[in-house]
PDB file of C-alpha atoms in Angstrom:
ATOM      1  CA  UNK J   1       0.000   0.000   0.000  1.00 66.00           C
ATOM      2  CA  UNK J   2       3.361   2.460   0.852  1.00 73.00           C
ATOM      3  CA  UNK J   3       4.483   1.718  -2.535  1.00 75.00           C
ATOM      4  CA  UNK J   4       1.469   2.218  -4.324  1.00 74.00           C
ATOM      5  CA  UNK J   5       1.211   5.878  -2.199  1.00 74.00           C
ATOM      6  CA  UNK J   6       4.865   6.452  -3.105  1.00 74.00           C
ATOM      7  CA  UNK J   7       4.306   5.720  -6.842  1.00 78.00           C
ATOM      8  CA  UNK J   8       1.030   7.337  -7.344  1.00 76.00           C
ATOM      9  CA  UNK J   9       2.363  10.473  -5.894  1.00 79.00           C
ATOM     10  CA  UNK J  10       5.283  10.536  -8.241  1.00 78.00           C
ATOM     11  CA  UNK J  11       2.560  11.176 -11.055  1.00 78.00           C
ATOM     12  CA  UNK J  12       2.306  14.643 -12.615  1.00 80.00           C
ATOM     13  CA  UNK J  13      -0.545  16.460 -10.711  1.00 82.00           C
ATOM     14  CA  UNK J  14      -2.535  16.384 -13.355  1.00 80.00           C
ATOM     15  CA  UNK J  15      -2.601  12.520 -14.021  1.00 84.00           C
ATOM     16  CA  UNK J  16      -3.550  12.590 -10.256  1.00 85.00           C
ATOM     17  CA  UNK J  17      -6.064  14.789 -10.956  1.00 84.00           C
ATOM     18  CA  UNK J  18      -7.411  13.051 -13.690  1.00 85.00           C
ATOM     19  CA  UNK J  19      -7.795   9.781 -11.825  1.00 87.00           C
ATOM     20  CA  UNK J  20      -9.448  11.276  -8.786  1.00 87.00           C
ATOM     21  CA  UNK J  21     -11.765  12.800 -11.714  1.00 86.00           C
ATOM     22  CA  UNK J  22     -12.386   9.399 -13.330  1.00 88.00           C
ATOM     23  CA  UNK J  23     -13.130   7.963  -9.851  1.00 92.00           C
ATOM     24  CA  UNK J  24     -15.121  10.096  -9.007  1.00 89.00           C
ATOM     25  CA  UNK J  25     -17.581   9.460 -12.026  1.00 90.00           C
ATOM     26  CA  UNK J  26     -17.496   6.444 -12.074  1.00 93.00           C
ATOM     27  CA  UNK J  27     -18.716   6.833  -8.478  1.00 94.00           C
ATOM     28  CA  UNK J  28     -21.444   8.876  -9.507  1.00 91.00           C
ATOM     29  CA  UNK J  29     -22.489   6.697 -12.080  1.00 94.00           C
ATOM     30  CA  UNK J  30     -22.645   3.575  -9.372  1.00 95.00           C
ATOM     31  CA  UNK J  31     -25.528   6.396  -7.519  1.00 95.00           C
ATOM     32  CA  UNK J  32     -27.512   6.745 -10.457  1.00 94.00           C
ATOM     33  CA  UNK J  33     -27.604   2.390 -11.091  1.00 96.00           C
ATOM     34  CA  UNK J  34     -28.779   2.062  -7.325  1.00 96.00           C
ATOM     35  CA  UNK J  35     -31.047   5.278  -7.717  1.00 96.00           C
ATOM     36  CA  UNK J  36     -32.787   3.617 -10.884  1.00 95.00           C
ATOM     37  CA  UNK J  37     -32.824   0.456  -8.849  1.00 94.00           C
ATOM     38  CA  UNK J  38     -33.977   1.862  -5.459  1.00 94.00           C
ATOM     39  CA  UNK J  39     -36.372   3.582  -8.006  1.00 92.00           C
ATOM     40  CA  UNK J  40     -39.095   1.040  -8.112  1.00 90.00           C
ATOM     41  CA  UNK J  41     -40.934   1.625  -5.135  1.00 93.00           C
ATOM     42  CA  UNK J  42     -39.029   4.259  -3.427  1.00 94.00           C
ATOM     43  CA  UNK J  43     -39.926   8.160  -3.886  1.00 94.00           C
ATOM     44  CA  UNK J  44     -37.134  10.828  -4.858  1.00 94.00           C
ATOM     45  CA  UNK J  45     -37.270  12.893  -2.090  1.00 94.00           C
ATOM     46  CA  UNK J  46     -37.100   9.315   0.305  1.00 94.00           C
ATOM     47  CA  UNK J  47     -33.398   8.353  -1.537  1.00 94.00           C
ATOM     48  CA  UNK J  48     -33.181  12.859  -1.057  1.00 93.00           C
ATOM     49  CA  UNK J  49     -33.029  12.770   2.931  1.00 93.00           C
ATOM     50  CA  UNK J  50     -31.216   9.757   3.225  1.00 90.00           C
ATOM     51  CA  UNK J  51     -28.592  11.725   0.792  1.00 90.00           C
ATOM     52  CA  UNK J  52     -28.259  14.466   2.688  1.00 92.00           C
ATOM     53  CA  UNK J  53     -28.245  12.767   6.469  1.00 91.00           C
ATOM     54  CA  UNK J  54     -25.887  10.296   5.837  1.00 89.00           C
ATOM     55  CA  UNK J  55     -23.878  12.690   3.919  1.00 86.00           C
ATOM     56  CA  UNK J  56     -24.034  15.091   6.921  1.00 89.00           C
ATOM     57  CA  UNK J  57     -22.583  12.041   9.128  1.00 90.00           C
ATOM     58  CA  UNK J  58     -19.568  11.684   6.846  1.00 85.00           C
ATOM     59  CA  UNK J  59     -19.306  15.643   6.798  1.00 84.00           C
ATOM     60  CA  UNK J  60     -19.016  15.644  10.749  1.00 87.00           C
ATOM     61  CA  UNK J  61     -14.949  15.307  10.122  1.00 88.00           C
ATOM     62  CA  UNK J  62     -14.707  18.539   7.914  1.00 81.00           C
ATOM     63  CA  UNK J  63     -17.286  20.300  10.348  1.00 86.00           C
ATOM     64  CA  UNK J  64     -14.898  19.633  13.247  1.00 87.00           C
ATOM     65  CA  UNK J  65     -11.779  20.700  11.738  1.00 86.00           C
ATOM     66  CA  UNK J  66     -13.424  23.836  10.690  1.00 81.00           C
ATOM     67  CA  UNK J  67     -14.565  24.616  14.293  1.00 84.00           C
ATOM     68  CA  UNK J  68     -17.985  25.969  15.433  1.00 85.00           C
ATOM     69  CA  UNK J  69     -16.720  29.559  15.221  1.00 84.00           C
ATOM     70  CA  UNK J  70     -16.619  29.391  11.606  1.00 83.00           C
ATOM     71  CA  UNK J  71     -19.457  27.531  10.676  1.00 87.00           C
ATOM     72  CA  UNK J  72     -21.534  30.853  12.083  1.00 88.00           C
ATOM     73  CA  UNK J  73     -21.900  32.820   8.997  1.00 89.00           C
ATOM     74  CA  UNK J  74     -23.898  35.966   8.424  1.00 89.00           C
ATOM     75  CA  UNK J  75     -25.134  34.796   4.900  1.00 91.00           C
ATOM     76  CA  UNK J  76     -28.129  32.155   6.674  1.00 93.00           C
ATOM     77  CA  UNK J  77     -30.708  33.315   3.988  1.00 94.00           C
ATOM     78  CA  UNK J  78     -28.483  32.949   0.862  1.00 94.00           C
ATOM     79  CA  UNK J  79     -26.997  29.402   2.031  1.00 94.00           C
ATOM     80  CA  UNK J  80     -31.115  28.315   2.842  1.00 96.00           C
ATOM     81  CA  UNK J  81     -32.175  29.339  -0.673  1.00 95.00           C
ATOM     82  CA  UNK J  82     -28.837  27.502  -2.143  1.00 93.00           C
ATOM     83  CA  UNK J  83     -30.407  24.427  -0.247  1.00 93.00           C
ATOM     84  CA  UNK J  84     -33.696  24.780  -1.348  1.00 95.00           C
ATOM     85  CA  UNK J  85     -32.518  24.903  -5.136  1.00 94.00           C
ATOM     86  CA  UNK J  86     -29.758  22.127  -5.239  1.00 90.00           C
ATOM     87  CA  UNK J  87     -32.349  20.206  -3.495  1.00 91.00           C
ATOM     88  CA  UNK J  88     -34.841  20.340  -5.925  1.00 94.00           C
ATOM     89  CA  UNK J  89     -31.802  19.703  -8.249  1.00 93.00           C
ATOM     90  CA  UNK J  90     -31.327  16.336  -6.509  1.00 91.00           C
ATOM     91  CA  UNK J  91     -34.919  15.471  -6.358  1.00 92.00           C
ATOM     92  CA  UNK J  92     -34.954  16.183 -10.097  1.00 94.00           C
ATOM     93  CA  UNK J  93     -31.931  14.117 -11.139  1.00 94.00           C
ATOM     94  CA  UNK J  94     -33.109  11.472  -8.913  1.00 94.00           C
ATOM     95  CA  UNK J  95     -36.415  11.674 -11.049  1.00 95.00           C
ATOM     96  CA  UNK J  96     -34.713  11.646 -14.382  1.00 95.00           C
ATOM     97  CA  UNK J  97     -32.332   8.716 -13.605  1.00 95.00           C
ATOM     98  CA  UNK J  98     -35.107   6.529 -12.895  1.00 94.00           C
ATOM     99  CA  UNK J  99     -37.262   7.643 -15.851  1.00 94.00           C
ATOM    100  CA  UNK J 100     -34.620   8.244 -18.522  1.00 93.00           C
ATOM    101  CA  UNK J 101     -32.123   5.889 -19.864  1.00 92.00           C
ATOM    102  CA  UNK J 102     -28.958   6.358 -18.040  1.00 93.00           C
ATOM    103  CA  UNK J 103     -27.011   7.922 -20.953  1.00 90.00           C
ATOM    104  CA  UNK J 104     -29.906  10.416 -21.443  1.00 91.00           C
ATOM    105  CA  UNK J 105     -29.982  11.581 -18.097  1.00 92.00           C
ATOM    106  CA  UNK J 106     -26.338  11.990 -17.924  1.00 90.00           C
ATOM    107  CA  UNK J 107     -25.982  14.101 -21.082  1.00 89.00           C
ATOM    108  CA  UNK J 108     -28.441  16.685 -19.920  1.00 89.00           C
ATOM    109  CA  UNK J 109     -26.417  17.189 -16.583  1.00 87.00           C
ATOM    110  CA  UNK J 110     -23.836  18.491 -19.329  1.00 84.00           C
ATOM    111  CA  UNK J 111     -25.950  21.636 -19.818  1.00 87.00           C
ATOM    112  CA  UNK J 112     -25.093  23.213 -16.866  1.00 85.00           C
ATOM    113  CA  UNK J 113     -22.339  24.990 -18.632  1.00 81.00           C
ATOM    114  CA  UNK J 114     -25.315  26.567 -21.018  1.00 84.00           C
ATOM    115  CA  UNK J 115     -27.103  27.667 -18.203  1.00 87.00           C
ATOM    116  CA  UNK J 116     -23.758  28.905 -16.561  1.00 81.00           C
ATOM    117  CA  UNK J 117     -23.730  31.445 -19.463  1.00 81.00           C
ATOM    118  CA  UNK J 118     -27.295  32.914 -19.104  1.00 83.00           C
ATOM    119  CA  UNK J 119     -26.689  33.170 -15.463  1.00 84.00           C
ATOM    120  CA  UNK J 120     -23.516  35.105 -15.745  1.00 78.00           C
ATOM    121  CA  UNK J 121     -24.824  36.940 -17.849  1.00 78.00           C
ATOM    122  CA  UNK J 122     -27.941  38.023 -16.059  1.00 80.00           C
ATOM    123  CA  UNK J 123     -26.401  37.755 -12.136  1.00 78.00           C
ATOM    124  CA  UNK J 124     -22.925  38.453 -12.196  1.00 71.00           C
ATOM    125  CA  UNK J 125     -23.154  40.751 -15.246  1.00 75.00           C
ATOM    126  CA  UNK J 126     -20.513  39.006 -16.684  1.00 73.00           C
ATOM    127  CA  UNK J 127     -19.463  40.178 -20.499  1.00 73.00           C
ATOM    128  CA  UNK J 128     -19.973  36.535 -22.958  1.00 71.00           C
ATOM    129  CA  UNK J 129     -18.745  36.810 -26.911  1.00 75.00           C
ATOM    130  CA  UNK J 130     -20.638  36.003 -29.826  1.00 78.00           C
ATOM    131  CA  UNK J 131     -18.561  32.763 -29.949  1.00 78.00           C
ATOM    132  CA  UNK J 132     -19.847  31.564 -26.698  1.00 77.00           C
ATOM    133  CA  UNK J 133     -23.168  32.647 -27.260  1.00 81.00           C
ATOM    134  CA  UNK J 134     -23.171  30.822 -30.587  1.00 85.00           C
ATOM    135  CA  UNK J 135     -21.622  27.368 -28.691  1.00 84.00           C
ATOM    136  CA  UNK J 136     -24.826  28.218 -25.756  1.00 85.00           C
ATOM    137  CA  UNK J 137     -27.356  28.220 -28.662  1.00 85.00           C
ATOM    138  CA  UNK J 138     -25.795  24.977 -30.622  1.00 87.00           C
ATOM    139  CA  UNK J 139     -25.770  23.262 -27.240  1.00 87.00           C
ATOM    140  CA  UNK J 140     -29.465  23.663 -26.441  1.00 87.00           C
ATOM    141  CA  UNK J 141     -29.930  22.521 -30.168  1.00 88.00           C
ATOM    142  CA  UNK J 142     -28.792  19.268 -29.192  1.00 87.00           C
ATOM    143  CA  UNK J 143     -30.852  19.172 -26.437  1.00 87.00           C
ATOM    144  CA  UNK J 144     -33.684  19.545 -28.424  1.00 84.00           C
ATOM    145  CA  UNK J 145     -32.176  16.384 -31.310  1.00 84.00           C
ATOM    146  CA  UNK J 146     -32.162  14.559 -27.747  1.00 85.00           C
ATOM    147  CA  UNK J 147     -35.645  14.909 -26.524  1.00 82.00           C
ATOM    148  CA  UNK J 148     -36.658  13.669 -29.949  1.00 77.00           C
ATOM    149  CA  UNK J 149     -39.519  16.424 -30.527  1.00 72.00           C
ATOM    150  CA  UNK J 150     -40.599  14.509 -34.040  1.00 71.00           C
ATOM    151  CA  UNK J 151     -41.355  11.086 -32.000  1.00 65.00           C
ATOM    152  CA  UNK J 152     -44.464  12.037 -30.809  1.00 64.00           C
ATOM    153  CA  UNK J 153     -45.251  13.263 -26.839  1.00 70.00           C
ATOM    154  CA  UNK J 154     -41.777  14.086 -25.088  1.00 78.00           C
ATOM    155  CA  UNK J 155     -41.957  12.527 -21.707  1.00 85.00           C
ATOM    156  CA  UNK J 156     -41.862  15.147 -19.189  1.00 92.00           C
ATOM    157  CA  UNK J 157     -38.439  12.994 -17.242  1.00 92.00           C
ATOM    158  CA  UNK J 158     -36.854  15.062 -20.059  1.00 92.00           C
ATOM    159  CA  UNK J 159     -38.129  18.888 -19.247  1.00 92.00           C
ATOM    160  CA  UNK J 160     -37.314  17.737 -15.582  1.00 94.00           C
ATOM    161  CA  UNK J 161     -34.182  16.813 -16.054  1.00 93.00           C
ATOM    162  CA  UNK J 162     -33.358  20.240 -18.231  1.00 92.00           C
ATOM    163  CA  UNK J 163     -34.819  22.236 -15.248  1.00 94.00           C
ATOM    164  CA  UNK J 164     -32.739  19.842 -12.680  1.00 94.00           C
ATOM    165  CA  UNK J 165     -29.284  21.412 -14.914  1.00 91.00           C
ATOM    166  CA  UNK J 166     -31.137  25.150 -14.680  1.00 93.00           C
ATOM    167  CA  UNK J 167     -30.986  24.273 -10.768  1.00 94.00           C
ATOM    168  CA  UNK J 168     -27.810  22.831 -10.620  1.00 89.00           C
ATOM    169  CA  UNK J 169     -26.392  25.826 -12.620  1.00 87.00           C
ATOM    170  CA  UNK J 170     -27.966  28.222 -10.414  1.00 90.00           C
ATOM    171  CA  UNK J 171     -26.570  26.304  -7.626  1.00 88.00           C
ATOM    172  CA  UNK J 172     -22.935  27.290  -8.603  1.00 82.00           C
ATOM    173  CA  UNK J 173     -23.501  31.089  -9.059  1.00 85.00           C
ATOM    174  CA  UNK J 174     -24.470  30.582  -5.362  1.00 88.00           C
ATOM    175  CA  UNK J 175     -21.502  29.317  -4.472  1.00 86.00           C
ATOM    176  CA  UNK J 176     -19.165  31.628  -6.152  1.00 81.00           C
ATOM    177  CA  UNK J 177     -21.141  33.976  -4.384  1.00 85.00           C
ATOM    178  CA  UNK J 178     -20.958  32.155  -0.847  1.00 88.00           C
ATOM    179  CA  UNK J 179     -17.566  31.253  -1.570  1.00 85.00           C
ATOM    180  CA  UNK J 180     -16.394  35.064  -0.492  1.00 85.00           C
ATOM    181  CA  UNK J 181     -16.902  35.163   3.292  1.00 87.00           C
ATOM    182  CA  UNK J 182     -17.556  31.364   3.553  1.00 87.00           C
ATOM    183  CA  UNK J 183     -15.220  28.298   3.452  1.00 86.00           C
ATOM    184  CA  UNK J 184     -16.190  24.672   1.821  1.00 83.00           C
ATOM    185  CA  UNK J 185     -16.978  23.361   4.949  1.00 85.00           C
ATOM    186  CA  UNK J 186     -19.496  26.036   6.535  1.00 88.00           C
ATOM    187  CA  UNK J 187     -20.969  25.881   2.885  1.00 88.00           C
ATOM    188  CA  UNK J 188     -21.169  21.869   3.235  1.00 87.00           C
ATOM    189  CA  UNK J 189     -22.424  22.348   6.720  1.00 91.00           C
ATOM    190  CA  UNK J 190     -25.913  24.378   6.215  1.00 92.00           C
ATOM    191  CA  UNK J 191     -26.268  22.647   2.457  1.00 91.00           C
ATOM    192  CA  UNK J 192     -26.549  19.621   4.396  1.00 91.00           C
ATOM    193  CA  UNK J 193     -28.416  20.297   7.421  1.00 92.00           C
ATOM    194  CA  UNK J 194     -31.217  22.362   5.378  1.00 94.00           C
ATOM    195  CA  UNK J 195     -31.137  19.913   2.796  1.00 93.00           C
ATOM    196  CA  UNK J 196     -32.470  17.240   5.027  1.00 93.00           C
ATOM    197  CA  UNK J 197     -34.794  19.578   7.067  1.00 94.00           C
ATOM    198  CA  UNK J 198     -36.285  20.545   3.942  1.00 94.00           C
ATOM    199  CA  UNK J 199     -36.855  16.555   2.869  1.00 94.00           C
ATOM    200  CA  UNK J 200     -38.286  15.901   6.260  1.00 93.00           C
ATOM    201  CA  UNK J 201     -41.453  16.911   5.491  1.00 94.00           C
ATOM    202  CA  UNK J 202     -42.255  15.106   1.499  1.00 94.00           C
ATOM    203  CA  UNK J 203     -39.932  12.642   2.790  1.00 94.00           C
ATOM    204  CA  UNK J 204     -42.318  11.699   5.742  1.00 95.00           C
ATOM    205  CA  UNK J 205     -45.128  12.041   3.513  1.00 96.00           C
ATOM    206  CA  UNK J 206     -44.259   9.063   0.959  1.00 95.00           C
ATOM    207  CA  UNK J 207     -42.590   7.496   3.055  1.00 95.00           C
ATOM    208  CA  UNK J 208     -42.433   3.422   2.582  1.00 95.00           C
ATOM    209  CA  UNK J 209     -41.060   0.944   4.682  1.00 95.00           C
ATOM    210  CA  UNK J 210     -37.686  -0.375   3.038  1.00 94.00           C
ATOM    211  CA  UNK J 211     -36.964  -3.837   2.684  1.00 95.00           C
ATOM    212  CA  UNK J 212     -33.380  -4.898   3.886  1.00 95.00           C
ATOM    213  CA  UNK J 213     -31.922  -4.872   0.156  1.00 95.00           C
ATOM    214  CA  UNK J 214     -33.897  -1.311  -0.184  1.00 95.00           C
ATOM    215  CA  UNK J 215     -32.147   0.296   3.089  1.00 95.00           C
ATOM    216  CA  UNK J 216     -28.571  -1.311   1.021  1.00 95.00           C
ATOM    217  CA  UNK J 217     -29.682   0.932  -1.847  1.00 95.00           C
ATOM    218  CA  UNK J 218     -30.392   4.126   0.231  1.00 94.00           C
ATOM    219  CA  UNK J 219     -26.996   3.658   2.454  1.00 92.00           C
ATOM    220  CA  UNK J 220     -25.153   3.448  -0.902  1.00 94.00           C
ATOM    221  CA  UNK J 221     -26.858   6.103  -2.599  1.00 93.00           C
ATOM    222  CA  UNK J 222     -25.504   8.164  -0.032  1.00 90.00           C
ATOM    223  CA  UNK J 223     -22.780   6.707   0.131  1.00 90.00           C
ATOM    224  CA  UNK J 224     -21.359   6.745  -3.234  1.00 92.00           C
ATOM    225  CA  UNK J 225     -22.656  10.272  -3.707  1.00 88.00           C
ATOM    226  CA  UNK J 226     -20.261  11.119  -0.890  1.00 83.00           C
ATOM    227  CA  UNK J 227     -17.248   9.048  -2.201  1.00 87.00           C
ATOM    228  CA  UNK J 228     -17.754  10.370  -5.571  1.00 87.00           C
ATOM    229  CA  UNK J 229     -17.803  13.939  -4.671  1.00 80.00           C
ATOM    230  CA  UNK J 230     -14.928  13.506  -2.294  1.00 80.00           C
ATOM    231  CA  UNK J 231     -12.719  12.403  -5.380  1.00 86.00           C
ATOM    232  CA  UNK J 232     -13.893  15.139  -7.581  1.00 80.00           C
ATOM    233  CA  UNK J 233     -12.706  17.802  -4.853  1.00 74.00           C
ATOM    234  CA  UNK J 234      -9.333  16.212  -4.970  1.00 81.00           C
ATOM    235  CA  UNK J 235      -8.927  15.948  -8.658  1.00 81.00           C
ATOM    236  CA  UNK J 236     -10.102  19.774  -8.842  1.00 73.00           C
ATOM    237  CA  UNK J 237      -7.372  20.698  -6.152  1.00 75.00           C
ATOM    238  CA  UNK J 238      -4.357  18.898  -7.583  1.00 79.00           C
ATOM    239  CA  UNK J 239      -5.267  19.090 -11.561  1.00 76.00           C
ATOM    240  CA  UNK J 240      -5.891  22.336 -14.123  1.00 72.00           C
ATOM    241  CA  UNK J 241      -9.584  23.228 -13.582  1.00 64.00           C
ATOM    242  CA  UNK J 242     -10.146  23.618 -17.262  1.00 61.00           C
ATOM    243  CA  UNK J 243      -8.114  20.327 -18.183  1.00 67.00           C
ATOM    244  CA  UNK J 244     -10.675  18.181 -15.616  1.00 71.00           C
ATOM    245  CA  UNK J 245     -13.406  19.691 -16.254  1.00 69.00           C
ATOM    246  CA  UNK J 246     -13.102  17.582 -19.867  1.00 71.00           C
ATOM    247  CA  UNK J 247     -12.279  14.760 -18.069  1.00 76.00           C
ATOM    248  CA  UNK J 248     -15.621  14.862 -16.948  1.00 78.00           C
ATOM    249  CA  UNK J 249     -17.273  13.702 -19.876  1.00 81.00           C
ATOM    250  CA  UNK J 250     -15.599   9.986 -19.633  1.00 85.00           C
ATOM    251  CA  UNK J 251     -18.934  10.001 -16.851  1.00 86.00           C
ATOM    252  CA  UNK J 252     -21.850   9.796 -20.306  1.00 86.00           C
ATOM    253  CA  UNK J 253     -19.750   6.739 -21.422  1.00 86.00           C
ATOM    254  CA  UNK J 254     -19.277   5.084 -18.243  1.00 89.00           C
ATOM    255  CA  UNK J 255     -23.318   5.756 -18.386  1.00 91.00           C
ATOM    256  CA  UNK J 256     -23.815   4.585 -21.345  1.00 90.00           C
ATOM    257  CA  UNK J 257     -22.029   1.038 -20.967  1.00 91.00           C
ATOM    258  CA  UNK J 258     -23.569   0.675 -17.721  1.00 92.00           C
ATOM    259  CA  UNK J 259     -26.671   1.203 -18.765  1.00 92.00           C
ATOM    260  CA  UNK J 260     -26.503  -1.338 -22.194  1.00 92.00           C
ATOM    261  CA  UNK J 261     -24.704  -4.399 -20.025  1.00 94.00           C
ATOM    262  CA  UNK J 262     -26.915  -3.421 -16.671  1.00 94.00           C
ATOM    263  CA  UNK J 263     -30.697  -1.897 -18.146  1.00 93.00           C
ATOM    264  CA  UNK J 264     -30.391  -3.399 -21.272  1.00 93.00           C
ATOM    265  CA  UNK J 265     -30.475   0.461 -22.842  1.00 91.00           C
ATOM    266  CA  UNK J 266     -29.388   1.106 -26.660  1.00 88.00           C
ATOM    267  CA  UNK J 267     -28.763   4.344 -27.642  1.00 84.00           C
ATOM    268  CA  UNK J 268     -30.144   5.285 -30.367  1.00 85.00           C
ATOM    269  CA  UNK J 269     -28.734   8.101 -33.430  1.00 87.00           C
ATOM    270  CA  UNK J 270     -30.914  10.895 -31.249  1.00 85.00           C
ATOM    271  CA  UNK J 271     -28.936  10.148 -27.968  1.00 85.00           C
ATOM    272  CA  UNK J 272     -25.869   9.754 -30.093  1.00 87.00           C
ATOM    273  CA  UNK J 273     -25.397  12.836 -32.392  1.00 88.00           C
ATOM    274  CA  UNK J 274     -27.687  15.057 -29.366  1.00 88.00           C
ATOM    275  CA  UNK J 275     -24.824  14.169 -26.612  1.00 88.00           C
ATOM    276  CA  UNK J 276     -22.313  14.621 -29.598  1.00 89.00           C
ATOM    277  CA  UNK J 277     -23.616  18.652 -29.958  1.00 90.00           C
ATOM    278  CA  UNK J 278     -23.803  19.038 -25.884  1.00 87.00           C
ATOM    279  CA  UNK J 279     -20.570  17.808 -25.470  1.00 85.00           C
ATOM    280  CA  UNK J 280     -19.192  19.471 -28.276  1.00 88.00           C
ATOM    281  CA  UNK J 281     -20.926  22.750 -27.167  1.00 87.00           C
ATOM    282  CA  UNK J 282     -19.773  22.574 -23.501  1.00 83.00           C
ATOM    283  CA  UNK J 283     -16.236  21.526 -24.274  1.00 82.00           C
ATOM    284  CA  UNK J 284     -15.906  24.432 -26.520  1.00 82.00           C
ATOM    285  CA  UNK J 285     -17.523  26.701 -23.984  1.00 78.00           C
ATOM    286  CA  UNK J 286     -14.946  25.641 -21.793  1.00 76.00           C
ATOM    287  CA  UNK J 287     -12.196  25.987 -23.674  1.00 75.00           C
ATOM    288  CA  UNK J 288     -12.796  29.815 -23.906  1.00 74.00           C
ATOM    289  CA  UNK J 289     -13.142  30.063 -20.123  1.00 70.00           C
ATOM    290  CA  UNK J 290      -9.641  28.477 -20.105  1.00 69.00           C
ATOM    291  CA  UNK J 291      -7.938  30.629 -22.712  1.00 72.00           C
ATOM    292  CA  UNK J 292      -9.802  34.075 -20.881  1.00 70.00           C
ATOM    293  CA  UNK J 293      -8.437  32.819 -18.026  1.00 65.00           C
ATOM    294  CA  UNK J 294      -4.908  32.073 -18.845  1.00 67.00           C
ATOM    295  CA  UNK J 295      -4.915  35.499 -20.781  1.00 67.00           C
ATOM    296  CA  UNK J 296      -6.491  37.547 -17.467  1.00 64.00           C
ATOM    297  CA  UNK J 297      -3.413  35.679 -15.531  1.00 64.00           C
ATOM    298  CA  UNK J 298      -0.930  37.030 -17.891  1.00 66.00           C
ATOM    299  CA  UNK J 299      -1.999  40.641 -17.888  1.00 64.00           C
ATOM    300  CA  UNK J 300      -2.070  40.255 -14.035  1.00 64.00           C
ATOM    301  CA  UNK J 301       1.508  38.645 -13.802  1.00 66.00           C
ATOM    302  CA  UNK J 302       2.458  42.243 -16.118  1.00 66.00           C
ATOM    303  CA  UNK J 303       1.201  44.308 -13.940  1.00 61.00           C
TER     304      UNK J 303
END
């Protein structure tokens, strides 16, 4: 196990980064199999508070070595509304996993970069070229190829899980907001312990009585959630941002093969050449952000 720790940290950061990245998707592909598993009998917002209380319990570490001193914050009603939107946003992708084909509901979690773009437009006033405008409108194109709007009625899994990237999105200009008085942990703290009062109540509501295999699926939705975020963080801090950020995208073909050997899902020429334009839209979207940044870094390091 030393040697493996020895030679793993001998990697560049970014290979490092890129395999905590990897990890971590494949992670949070293994939620969404349970999720459409666990999806059966059991309601969204049931798999919701188990989500957020067990992920509180293996928060508890981070909460202590931030101390109770700075887990005050003076930003309570911004960090409650944060909660109330990325927990719609789980509800939603819980919702779409269970109702869409795996790969489908993975692609459209690729959109958040779209709706990163209206949003900085619109809340942080941001300034966006024609070029990323132009990759924002192609994008939502191939949402549109996706939800195949020539087939006949469009199942509504597919408007919820376009709203569930809105949220998610939205979720993010929060945090960059937060993110200036707060650190990660008193951020992770009232996410958490909102999130699960505000699934107390629907939670309580539909409730049903788990079987033993059913209370598996829960712990490990939770679980793996947790894991799988954990590895992200860790590839972010030790990789390029814009370089794992592409990396990323390895999650809609993890998706995809789990869902062909596991659901018996075949994608089809509209999941196909629809993911093709999201991902092609998003990556190019993101490419910008990289260049803008490395150019902003360089008039800084002038000046």
């Amino acid at each position: 196990m030393k040697a493996f720790s020895v030679w793993f940290q001998s990697l560049p950061p970014n290979m490092r980064g890129a395999i905590f990245v990897v990890m971590g998707t494949a992670f949070f592909v293994l939620t969404d199999i349970v999720v459409k598993f666990a999806g059966d009998r059991i309601h969204p917002a049931q798999m919701a508070i188990f989500r957020y209380v067990v992920g509180f319990t293996l928060l508890i570490p981070l909460f202590v070595r931030t101390g109770p001193a700075r887990l005050k914050t003076k930003r309570l009603k911004l960090h409650f509304f944060r909660a109330i939107v990325a927990s719609l946003g789980q509800a939603g992708m819980f919702f779409a996993v269970i109702h869409l084909h795996l790969a489908d509901a993975t692609a459209m979690t690729f959109t958040r970069p779209l709706f990163l773009t209206i949003l900085a437009i619109f809340v942080l006033k941001e300034v966006v070229s024609g070029h990323r405008w132009g990759a924002t409108v192609i994008g939502f194109a191939g949402v549109i190829f996706m939800m195949r709007p020539f087939g006949g009625e469009i199942d509504i899994a597919w408007f919820v899980a376009l709203f569930t990237a809105f949220l998610f999105a939205s979720g993010l200009i929060i945090i960059r907001v937060l993110a200036r008085d707060d650190p990660p942990g008193t951020i992770l703290f009232w996410y958490h312990l909102f999130g699960a009062l505000i699934f107390a109540g629907p939670a309580a509501y539909v409730w049903v009585d788990p079987t033993p295999l059913e209370w598996l699926w829960l712990i490990l939705i939770a679980t793996f959630t947790a894991i799988g975020m954990n590895f992200f963080v860790r590839g972010f801090s030790v990789g390029e941002s814009s370089l794992m950020g592409t990396m990323e995208y390895i999650r809609l073909v993890i998706a995809a093969v789990a869902g062909y050997f596991i659901f018996s899902e075949i994608p089809d020429i509209w999941t196909g050449v629809g993911a093709l334009i999201i991902v092609s839209a998003t990556l190019y979207i993101a490419r910008q952000e990289a260049c803008k940044e490395k150019a902003a870094d360089q008039e800084n390091r002038k000046n």
